[in-house]
Amino acid sequence: MADVVHLSRIRVYQEQRPKRRAYIADFPTPIYFGVHAGVAAFYKMTPEEPLPSTLDYLVAAAAG
């Protein structure tokens, strides 16, 4: 079995739905998840603050 080369350490906190705050490893600045545009329309909600969705981050990560 191969050795583990990296283990992601992520902490995610639920704020007022649908907003979530995530910390990656020891980076001090959090990233925020939420909904906007089509995702908000799909869930029939109007967010207080439009934020990138989890799907946006997944697509950005896969594209990089």
Short mmCIF file of N, CA, C and O in Angstrom, two decimals:
data_model
loop_
_atom_site.label_atom_id
_atom_site.label_comp_id
_atom_site.label_asym_id
_atom_site.label_seq_id
_atom_site.Cartn_x
_atom_site.Cartn_y
_atom_site.Cartn_z
N MET A 1 0.85 -1.18 0.00
CA MET A 1 0.00 0.00 0.00
C MET A 1 0.89 1.24 0.00
O MET A 1 1.87 1.32 0.73
N ALA A 2 0.53 2.20 -0.83
CA ALA A 2 1.31 3.42 -0.95
C ALA A 2 1.16 4.29 0.30
O ALA A 2 0.16 4.21 1.01
N ASP A 3 2.17 5.08 0.54
CA ASP A 3 2.11 6.01 1.66
C ASP A 3 1.17 7.16 1.33
O ASP A 3 1.07 7.58 0.17
N VAL A 4 0.54 7.68 2.34
CA VAL A 4 -0.32 8.84 2.16
C VAL A 4 0.58 10.05 1.89
O VAL A 4 1.53 10.29 2.62
N VAL A 5 0.31 10.77 0.80
CA VAL A 5 1.14 11.93 0.47
C VAL A 5 0.52 13.24 0.96
O VAL A 5 1.21 14.24 1.11
N HIS A 6 -0.80 13.22 1.17
CA HIS A 6 -1.45 14.44 1.66
C HIS A 6 -2.77 14.08 2.31
O HIS A 6 -3.50 13.23 1.81
N LEU A 7 -3.03 14.71 3.41
CA LEU A 7 -4.31 14.54 4.09
C LEU A 7 -4.92 15.93 4.26
O LEU A 7 -4.33 16.80 4.91
N SER A 8 -6.06 16.16 3.64
CA SER A 8 -6.73 17.46 3.74
C SER A 8 -7.36 17.61 5.12
O SER A 8 -8.03 16.71 5.60
N ARG A 9 -7.11 18.73 5.71
CA ARG A 9 -7.71 19.03 7.02
C ARG A 9 -8.62 20.25 6.83
O ARG A 9 -8.14 21.36 6.63
N ILE A 10 -9.91 19.98 6.85
CA ILE A 10 -10.92 21.00 6.57
C ILE A 10 -11.89 21.08 7.76
O ILE A 10 -12.35 20.05 8.25
N ARG A 11 -12.19 22.28 8.19
CA ARG A 11 -13.22 22.49 9.20
C ARG A 11 -14.32 23.32 8.56
O ARG A 11 -14.05 24.35 7.95
N VAL A 12 -15.55 22.85 8.66
CA VAL A 12 -16.68 23.55 8.06
C VAL A 12 -17.70 23.88 9.15
O VAL A 12 -18.04 23.01 9.96
N TYR A 13 -18.14 25.11 9.16
CA TYR A 13 -19.11 25.57 10.15
C TYR A 13 -20.36 26.06 9.42
O TYR A 13 -20.26 26.84 8.47
N GLN A 14 -21.48 25.58 9.89
CA GLN A 14 -22.76 26.04 9.33
C GLN A 14 -23.11 27.37 9.97
O GLN A 14 -23.17 27.48 11.19
N GLU A 15 -23.32 28.39 9.15
CA GLU A 15 -23.82 29.65 9.66
C GLU A 15 -25.30 29.69 9.33
O GLU A 15 -25.91 28.64 9.16
N GLN A 16 -25.86 30.86 9.20
CA GLN A 16 -27.29 30.90 8.84
C GLN A 16 -27.44 30.29 7.46
O GLN A 16 -26.80 30.74 6.50
N ARG A 17 -28.27 29.27 7.36
CA ARG A 17 -28.43 28.55 6.08
C ARG A 17 -28.78 29.50 4.96
O ARG A 17 -29.56 30.40 5.16
N PRO A 18 -28.17 29.30 3.83
CA PRO A 18 -27.31 28.21 3.39
C PRO A 18 -25.80 28.54 3.52
O PRO A 18 -24.99 27.81 2.98
N LYS A 19 -25.46 29.58 4.23
CA LYS A 19 -24.06 30.02 4.31
C LYS A 19 -23.25 29.07 5.20
O LYS A 19 -23.67 28.73 6.30
N ARG A 20 -22.06 28.68 4.70
CA ARG A 20 -21.12 27.86 5.47
C ARG A 20 -19.74 28.49 5.37
O ARG A 20 -19.39 29.08 4.36
N ARG A 21 -18.98 28.34 6.43
CA ARG A 21 -17.62 28.89 6.50
C ARG A 21 -16.67 27.71 6.64
O ARG A 21 -16.86 26.84 7.50
N ALA A 22 -15.63 27.67 5.80
CA ALA A 22 -14.69 26.55 5.83
C ALA A 22 -13.27 27.06 5.97
O ALA A 22 -12.89 28.07 5.38
N TYR A 23 -12.52 26.33 6.76
CA TYR A 23 -11.09 26.62 6.94
C TYR A 23 -10.32 25.44 6.38
O TYR A 23 -10.64 24.29 6.67
N ILE A 24 -9.32 25.76 5.59
CA ILE A 24 -8.48 24.72 4.98
C ILE A 24 -7.13 24.72 5.68
O ILE A 24 -6.43 25.74 5.69
N ALA A 25 -6.81 23.57 6.28
CA ALA A 25 -5.54 23.39 7.00
C ALA A 25 -5.28 24.56 7.93
O ALA A 25 -6.16 24.95 8.69
N ASP A 26 -4.11 25.15 7.83
CA ASP A 26 -3.73 26.25 8.72
C ASP A 26 -3.89 27.62 8.08
O ASP A 26 -3.38 28.61 8.61
N PHE A 27 -4.56 27.69 6.93
CA PHE A 27 -4.81 29.00 6.31
C PHE A 27 -5.78 29.76 7.21
O PHE A 27 -6.85 29.25 7.57
N PRO A 28 -5.43 30.99 7.60
CA PRO A 28 -6.26 31.71 8.56
C PRO A 28 -7.55 32.28 7.98
O PRO A 28 -8.51 32.53 8.71
N THR A 29 -7.59 32.50 6.68
CA THR A 29 -8.76 33.12 6.06
C THR A 29 -9.75 32.05 5.62
O THR A 29 -9.38 31.15 4.85
N PRO A 30 -10.98 32.13 6.06
CA PRO A 30 -11.96 31.12 5.64
C PRO A 30 -12.47 31.36 4.22
O PRO A 30 -12.31 32.46 3.68
N ILE A 31 -13.05 30.36 3.66
CA ILE A 31 -13.80 30.51 2.42
C ILE A 31 -15.27 30.28 2.77
O ILE A 31 -15.59 29.58 3.73
N TYR A 32 -16.12 30.91 2.01
CA TYR A 32 -17.56 30.83 2.30
C TYR A 32 -18.29 30.15 1.16
O TYR A 32 -17.98 30.37 -0.01
N PHE A 33 -19.23 29.32 1.52
CA PHE A 33 -20.09 28.62 0.57
C PHE A 33 -21.52 29.11 0.77
O PHE A 33 -21.90 29.47 1.89
N GLY A 34 -22.27 29.07 -0.28
CA GLY A 34 -23.68 29.43 -0.18
C GLY A 34 -24.38 29.04 -1.46
O GLY A 34 -24.11 27.98 -2.03
N VAL A 35 -25.24 29.90 -1.90
CA VAL A 35 -25.94 29.69 -3.17
C VAL A 35 -26.02 31.02 -3.90
O VAL A 35 -25.89 32.08 -3.31
N HIS A 36 -26.24 30.94 -5.19
CA HIS A 36 -26.45 32.10 -6.03
C HIS A 36 -27.07 31.64 -7.33
O HIS A 36 -27.13 30.42 -7.60
N ALA A 37 -27.54 32.57 -8.08
CA ALA A 37 -28.04 32.35 -9.44
C ALA A 37 -28.89 31.08 -9.57
O ALA A 37 -29.89 30.93 -8.89
N GLY A 38 -28.46 30.20 -10.45
CA GLY A 38 -29.24 29.01 -10.78
C GLY A 38 -29.43 28.07 -9.60
O GLY A 38 -30.49 27.44 -9.47
N VAL A 39 -28.43 27.97 -8.75
CA VAL A 39 -28.56 27.09 -7.58
C VAL A 39 -29.63 27.63 -6.64
O VAL A 39 -30.47 26.88 -6.13
N ALA A 40 -29.62 28.95 -6.42
CA ALA A 40 -30.64 29.55 -5.57
C ALA A 40 -32.03 29.37 -6.19
O ALA A 40 -32.99 29.04 -5.47
N ALA A 41 -32.13 29.54 -7.49
CA ALA A 41 -33.42 29.36 -8.16
C ALA A 41 -33.89 27.91 -8.04
O ALA A 41 -35.07 27.65 -7.81
N PHE A 42 -32.96 26.96 -8.18
CA PHE A 42 -33.31 25.55 -8.07
C PHE A 42 -33.92 25.25 -6.70
O PHE A 42 -34.89 24.51 -6.59
N TYR A 43 -33.30 25.81 -5.65
CA TYR A 43 -33.80 25.57 -4.29
C TYR A 43 -34.89 26.56 -3.88
O TYR A 43 -35.33 26.56 -2.73
N LYS A 44 -35.30 27.41 -4.83
CA LYS A 44 -36.38 28.39 -4.59
C LYS A 44 -36.09 29.23 -3.35
O LYS A 44 -36.91 29.35 -2.44
N MET A 45 -34.89 29.82 -3.33
CA MET A 45 -34.52 30.68 -2.21
C MET A 45 -33.82 31.92 -2.71
O MET A 45 -33.28 31.96 -3.81
N THR A 46 -33.89 32.95 -1.90
CA THR A 46 -33.17 34.19 -2.17
C THR A 46 -32.18 34.39 -1.02
O THR A 46 -32.60 34.74 0.09
N PRO A 47 -30.91 34.15 -1.27
CA PRO A 47 -29.94 34.25 -0.18
C PRO A 47 -29.72 35.70 0.24
O PRO A 47 -29.85 36.61 -0.57
N GLU A 48 -29.43 35.89 1.54
CA GLU A 48 -29.09 37.23 2.02
C GLU A 48 -27.87 37.75 1.29
O GLU A 48 -27.78 38.92 0.97
N GLU A 49 -26.93 36.85 1.08
CA GLU A 49 -25.67 37.20 0.43
C GLU A 49 -25.37 36.11 -0.61
O GLU A 49 -25.16 34.96 -0.24
N PRO A 50 -25.34 36.47 -1.90
CA PRO A 50 -24.99 35.45 -2.90
C PRO A 50 -23.53 35.02 -2.72
O PRO A 50 -22.64 35.86 -2.62
N LEU A 51 -23.33 33.73 -2.65
CA LEU A 51 -21.98 33.17 -2.48
C LEU A 51 -21.78 32.01 -3.42
O LEU A 51 -22.75 31.36 -3.83
N PRO A 52 -20.52 31.69 -3.75
CA PRO A 52 -20.27 30.51 -4.57
C PRO A 52 -20.81 29.26 -3.89
O PRO A 52 -20.77 29.14 -2.66
N SER A 53 -21.30 28.36 -4.69
CA SER A 53 -21.84 27.11 -4.15
C SER A 53 -20.74 26.05 -4.08
O SER A 53 -19.66 26.22 -4.65
N THR A 54 -21.04 24.98 -3.40
CA THR A 54 -20.12 23.85 -3.35
C THR A 54 -19.81 23.37 -4.76
O THR A 54 -18.66 23.06 -5.08
N LEU A 55 -20.83 23.34 -5.61
CA LEU A 55 -20.63 22.93 -7.00
C LEU A 55 -19.62 23.83 -7.71
O LEU A 55 -18.77 23.36 -8.47
N ASP A 56 -19.68 25.13 -7.45
CA ASP A 56 -18.72 26.06 -8.07
C ASP A 56 -17.29 25.70 -7.68
O ASP A 56 -16.39 25.68 -8.52
N TYR A 57 -17.09 25.39 -6.40
CA TYR A 57 -15.74 25.03 -5.95
C TYR A 57 -15.29 23.71 -6.54
O TYR A 57 -14.12 23.54 -6.90
N LEU A 58 -16.20 22.76 -6.65
CA LEU A 58 -15.83 21.46 -7.24
C LEU A 58 -15.41 21.62 -8.69
O LEU A 58 -14.41 21.04 -9.13
N VAL A 59 -16.17 22.41 -9.44
CA VAL A 59 -15.85 22.61 -10.86
C VAL A 59 -14.52 23.35 -10.99
O VAL A 59 -13.67 22.99 -11.81
N ALA A 60 -14.31 24.37 -10.16
CA ALA A 60 -13.05 25.11 -10.21
C ALA A 60 -11.86 24.19 -9.87
O ALA A 60 -10.80 24.27 -10.52
N ALA A 61 -12.03 23.35 -8.88
CA ALA A 61 -10.95 22.44 -8.50
C ALA A 61 -10.65 21.43 -9.60
O ALA A 61 -9.49 21.14 -9.91
N ALA A 62 -11.69 20.90 -10.22
CA ALA A 62 -11.50 19.91 -11.28
C ALA A 62 -10.89 20.55 -12.52
O ALA A 62 -10.12 19.91 -13.25
N ALA A 63 -11.21 21.81 -12.76
CA ALA A 63 -10.68 22.49 -13.94
C ALA A 63 -9.22 22.88 -13.76
O ALA A 63 -8.50 23.08 -14.74
N GLY A 64 -8.78 23.01 -12.53
CA GLY A 64 -7.41 23.44 -12.26
C GLY A 64 -6.47 22.31 -12.37
O GLY A 64 -5.31 22.34 -12.53
#
